[in-house]
Amino acid sequence: MFSPVGISLAAGISALAALVEIVRAARLVRVGKIATARVVANTSPEPDDDDPSLKLRFRTEDGLDIEVVERTQKAGDEARIGAEVPVLYDPRDPQRARRNASAQIWGPGLVWLAFAALLGVAALVQALVT
């Protein structure tokens, strides 16, 4: 069905994506500043989006007002419209802010890493079967 080489290549690409996300998260944790953001409704959602994402609105130490679309959120999230949440932002690029929670900062990299591991196991199994 699928070749072990192809699955291994996909695992490698996933591992590379994980590395990039983990390096970004580590840098954000190292140089990031904490601010308090207010959760606001996204007034420009995608046309086919049934559940539009939220925006985080905060002010940097330099006094810049920033709005960032929150890409990762979960059902039952404590962040409802109007709530205040802590965010971690890079002073050089405040548009890359993430909510100051472990799952928000490290989650994307760990998901890519888990996907790479699953693909690696699938490649190994496929190589042993063929």
C-alpha positions as YAML, in Angstrom:
chain: A
units: angstrom
residues:
- id: 1
  name: MET
  ca: [0.00, 0.00, 0.00]
- id: 2
  name: PHE
  ca: [2.51, 2.66, 1.15]
- id: 3
  name: SER
  ca: [6.25, 2.25, 0.93]
- id: 4
  name: PRO
  ca: [8.37, 2.36, 4.09]
- id: 5
  name: VAL
  ca: [10.55, 5.00, 2.43]
- id: 6
  name: GLY
  ca: [7.57, 7.30, 1.79]
- id: 7
  name: ILE
  ca: [6.25, 6.89, 5.31]
- id: 8
  name: SER
  ca: [9.77, 7.52, 6.70]
- id: 9
  name: LEU
  ca: [10.00, 10.68, 4.62]
- id: 10
  name: ALA
  ca: [6.68, 11.88, 6.04]
- id: 11
  name: ALA
  ca: [7.94, 11.06, 9.54]
- id: 12
  name: GLY
  ca: [11.09, 13.08, 8.90]
- id: 13
  name: ILE
  ca: [9.11, 16.08, 7.66]
- id: 14
  name: SER
  ca: [6.86, 15.87, 10.72]
- id: 15
  name: ALA
  ca: [9.91, 15.67, 12.98]
- id: 16
  name: LEU
  ca: [11.35, 18.75, 11.28]
- id: 17
  name: ALA
  ca: [8.08, 20.63, 11.83]
- id: 18
  name: ALA
  ca: [8.19, 19.54, 15.49]
- id: 19
  name: LEU
  ca: [11.73, 20.84, 15.82]
- id: 20
  name: VAL
  ca: [10.78, 24.20, 14.32]
- id: 21
  name: GLU
  ca: [7.78, 24.57, 16.66]
- id: 22
  name: ILE
  ca: [9.76, 23.52, 19.73]
- id: 23
  name: VAL
  ca: [12.58, 25.96, 18.92]
- id: 24
  name: ARG
  ca: [10.01, 28.75, 18.44]
- id: 25
  name: ALA
  ca: [8.37, 27.90, 21.76]
- id: 26
  name: ALA
  ca: [11.72, 27.77, 23.58]
- id: 27
  name: ARG
  ca: [12.69, 31.15, 22.16]
- id: 28
  name: LEU
  ca: [9.33, 32.62, 23.15]
- id: 29
  name: VAL
  ca: [9.74, 31.32, 26.69]
- id: 30
  name: ARG
  ca: [13.32, 32.65, 26.84]
- id: 31
  name: VAL
  ca: [12.75, 36.19, 25.52]
- id: 32
  name: GLY
  ca: [9.00, 36.60, 25.90]
- id: 33
  name: LYS
  ca: [7.21, 39.22, 27.92]
- id: 34
  name: ILE
  ca: [3.94, 38.63, 29.73]
- id: 35
  name: ALA
  ca: [0.93, 40.87, 29.20]
- id: 36
  name: THR
  ca: [-2.75, 40.65, 30.03]
- id: 37
  name: ALA
  ca: [-5.00, 40.19, 27.02]
- id: 38
  name: ARG
  ca: [-8.73, 40.54, 26.63]
- id: 39
  name: VAL
  ca: [-10.49, 37.89, 24.56]
- id: 40
  name: VAL
  ca: [-12.58, 39.48, 21.81]
- id: 41
  name: ALA
  ca: [-14.69, 38.14, 18.97]
- id: 42
  name: ASN
  ca: [-13.04, 37.83, 15.59]
- id: 43
  name: THR
  ca: [-14.97, 40.28, 13.40]
- id: 44
  name: SER
  ca: [-13.45, 38.92, 10.18]
- id: 45
  name: PRO
  ca: [-13.92, 35.14, 10.32]
- id: 46
  name: GLU
  ca: [-13.43, 32.87, 7.35]
- id: 47
  name: PRO
  ca: [-16.59, 32.67, 5.21]
- id: 48
  name: ASP
  ca: [-17.05, 28.90, 5.71]
- id: 49
  name: ASP
  ca: [-16.06, 28.87, 9.39]
- id: 50
  name: ASP
  ca: [-18.87, 27.58, 11.63]
- id: 51
  name: ASP
  ca: [-16.92, 28.27, 14.82]
- id: 52
  name: PRO
  ca: [-14.93, 31.48, 14.31]
- id: 53
  name: SER
  ca: [-11.72, 31.81, 16.26]
- id: 54
  name: LEU
  ca: [-11.21, 34.38, 18.97]
- id: 55
  name: LYS
  ca: [-8.75, 37.25, 19.11]
- id: 56
  name: LEU
  ca: [-6.45, 38.23, 21.94]
- id: 57
  name: ARG
  ca: [-6.14, 42.01, 22.36]
- id: 58
  name: PHE
  ca: [-3.27, 43.30, 24.50]
- id: 59
  name: ARG
  ca: [-0.83, 46.17, 24.91]
- id: 60
  name: THR
  ca: [2.93, 45.63, 24.81]
- id: 61
  name: GLU
  ca: [5.41, 47.23, 27.20]
- id: 62
  name: ASP
  ca: [6.13, 49.75, 24.42]
- id: 63
  name: GLY
  ca: [2.46, 50.78, 24.33]
- id: 64
  name: LEU
  ca: [1.57, 49.08, 21.03]
- id: 65
  name: ASP
  ca: [-1.98, 47.72, 20.80]
- id: 66
  name: ILE
  ca: [-1.89, 44.22, 19.32]
- id: 67
  name: GLU
  ca: [-4.64, 41.85, 18.18]
- id: 68
  name: VAL
  ca: [-3.73, 38.22, 17.54]
- id: 69
  name: VAL
  ca: [-6.06, 35.51, 16.23]
- id: 70
  name: GLU
  ca: [-5.93, 32.57, 18.60]
- id: 71
  name: ARG
  ca: [-5.47, 29.48, 16.47]
- id: 72
  name: THR
  ca: [-5.65, 26.81, 19.14]
- id: 73
  name: GLN
  ca: [-8.60, 26.69, 21.45]
- id: 74
  name: LYS
  ca: [-10.66, 23.91, 22.93]
- id: 75
  name: ALA
  ca: [-14.25, 23.40, 23.93]
- id: 76
  name: GLY
  ca: [-14.95, 24.49, 27.48]
- id: 77
  name: ASP
  ca: [-12.02, 26.88, 27.39]
- id: 78
  name: GLU
  ca: [-12.02, 29.36, 30.25]
- id: 79
  name: ALA
  ca: [-11.33, 32.15, 27.76]
- id: 80
  name: ARG
  ca: [-14.69, 33.51, 26.81]
- id: 81
  name: ILE
  ca: [-15.32, 36.80, 25.12]
- id: 82
  name: GLY
  ca: [-14.43, 39.56, 27.55]
- id: 83
  name: ALA
  ca: [-12.21, 37.38, 29.77]
- id: 84
  name: GLU
  ca: [-8.70, 38.46, 30.61]
- id: 85
  name: VAL
  ca: [-5.93, 35.93, 30.03]
- id: 86
  name: PRO
  ca: [-2.13, 36.14, 30.31]
- id: 87
  name: VAL
  ca: [-0.22, 36.09, 27.01]
- id: 88
  name: LEU
  ca: [3.44, 35.60, 26.25]
- id: 89
  name: TYR
  ca: [4.75, 37.67, 23.35]
- id: 90
  name: ASP
  ca: [8.07, 38.26, 21.64]
- id: 91
  name: PRO
  ca: [8.98, 41.97, 21.97]
- id: 92
  name: ARG
  ca: [10.53, 41.87, 18.47]
- id: 93
  name: ASP
  ca: [7.43, 40.27, 16.93]
- id: 94
  name: PRO
  ca: [4.37, 40.67, 19.18]
- id: 95
  name: GLN
  ca: [2.09, 39.19, 16.48]
- id: 96
  name: ARG
  ca: [3.45, 35.73, 17.45]
- id: 97
  name: ALA
  ca: [1.89, 35.93, 20.90]
- id: 98
  name: ARG
  ca: [0.42, 32.84, 22.52]
- id: 99
  name: ARG
  ca: [-1.66, 32.46, 25.60]
- id: 100
  name: ASN
  ca: [0.65, 31.84, 28.56]
- id: 101
  name: ALA
  ca: [-0.31, 28.20, 29.14]
- id: 102
  name: SER
  ca: [1.84, 25.13, 28.62]
- id: 103
  name: ALA
  ca: [-0.57, 23.55, 26.16]
- id: 104
  name: GLN
  ca: [-0.68, 26.73, 24.06]
- id: 105
  name: ILE
  ca: [3.09, 27.21, 24.03]
- id: 106
  name: TRP
  ca: [4.39, 23.64, 23.74]
- id: 107
  name: GLY
  ca: [1.32, 21.87, 22.31]
- id: 108
  name: PRO
  ca: [1.91, 22.40, 18.58]
- id: 109
  name: GLY
  ca: [5.46, 21.06, 18.74]
- id: 110
  name: LEU
  ca: [4.44, 18.06, 20.80]
- id: 111
  name: VAL
  ca: [1.60, 17.22, 18.41]
- id: 112
  name: TRP
  ca: [4.03, 17.25, 15.46]
- id: 113
  name: LEU
  ca: [6.45, 15.11, 17.47]
- id: 114
  name: ALA
  ca: [3.76, 12.55, 18.28]
- id: 115
  name: PHE
  ca: [2.72, 12.46, 14.63]
- id: 116
  name: ALA
  ca: [6.35, 11.88, 13.60]
- id: 117
  name: ALA
  ca: [6.63, 9.02, 16.10]
- id: 118
  name: LEU
  ca: [3.44, 7.39, 14.82]
- id: 119
  name: LEU
  ca: [4.65, 7.65, 11.24]
- id: 120
  name: GLY
  ca: [8.03, 6.23, 12.27]
- id: 121
  name: VAL
  ca: [6.35, 3.21, 13.86]
- id: 122
  name: ALA
  ca: [4.15, 2.79, 10.76]
- id: 123
  name: ALA
  ca: [7.24, 2.88, 8.52]
- id: 124
  name: LEU
  ca: [8.94, 0.26, 10.69]
- id: 125
  name: VAL
  ca: [5.89, -2.00, 10.65]
- id: 126
  name: GLN
  ca: [5.53, -1.59, 6.88]
- id: 127
  name: ALA
  ca: [9.20, -2.45, 6.38]
- id: 128
  name: LEU
  ca: [8.86, -5.60, 8.50]
- id: 129
  name: VAL
  ca: [5.69, -6.71, 6.71]
- id: 130
  name: THR
  ca: [7.04, -6.34, 3.18]
...
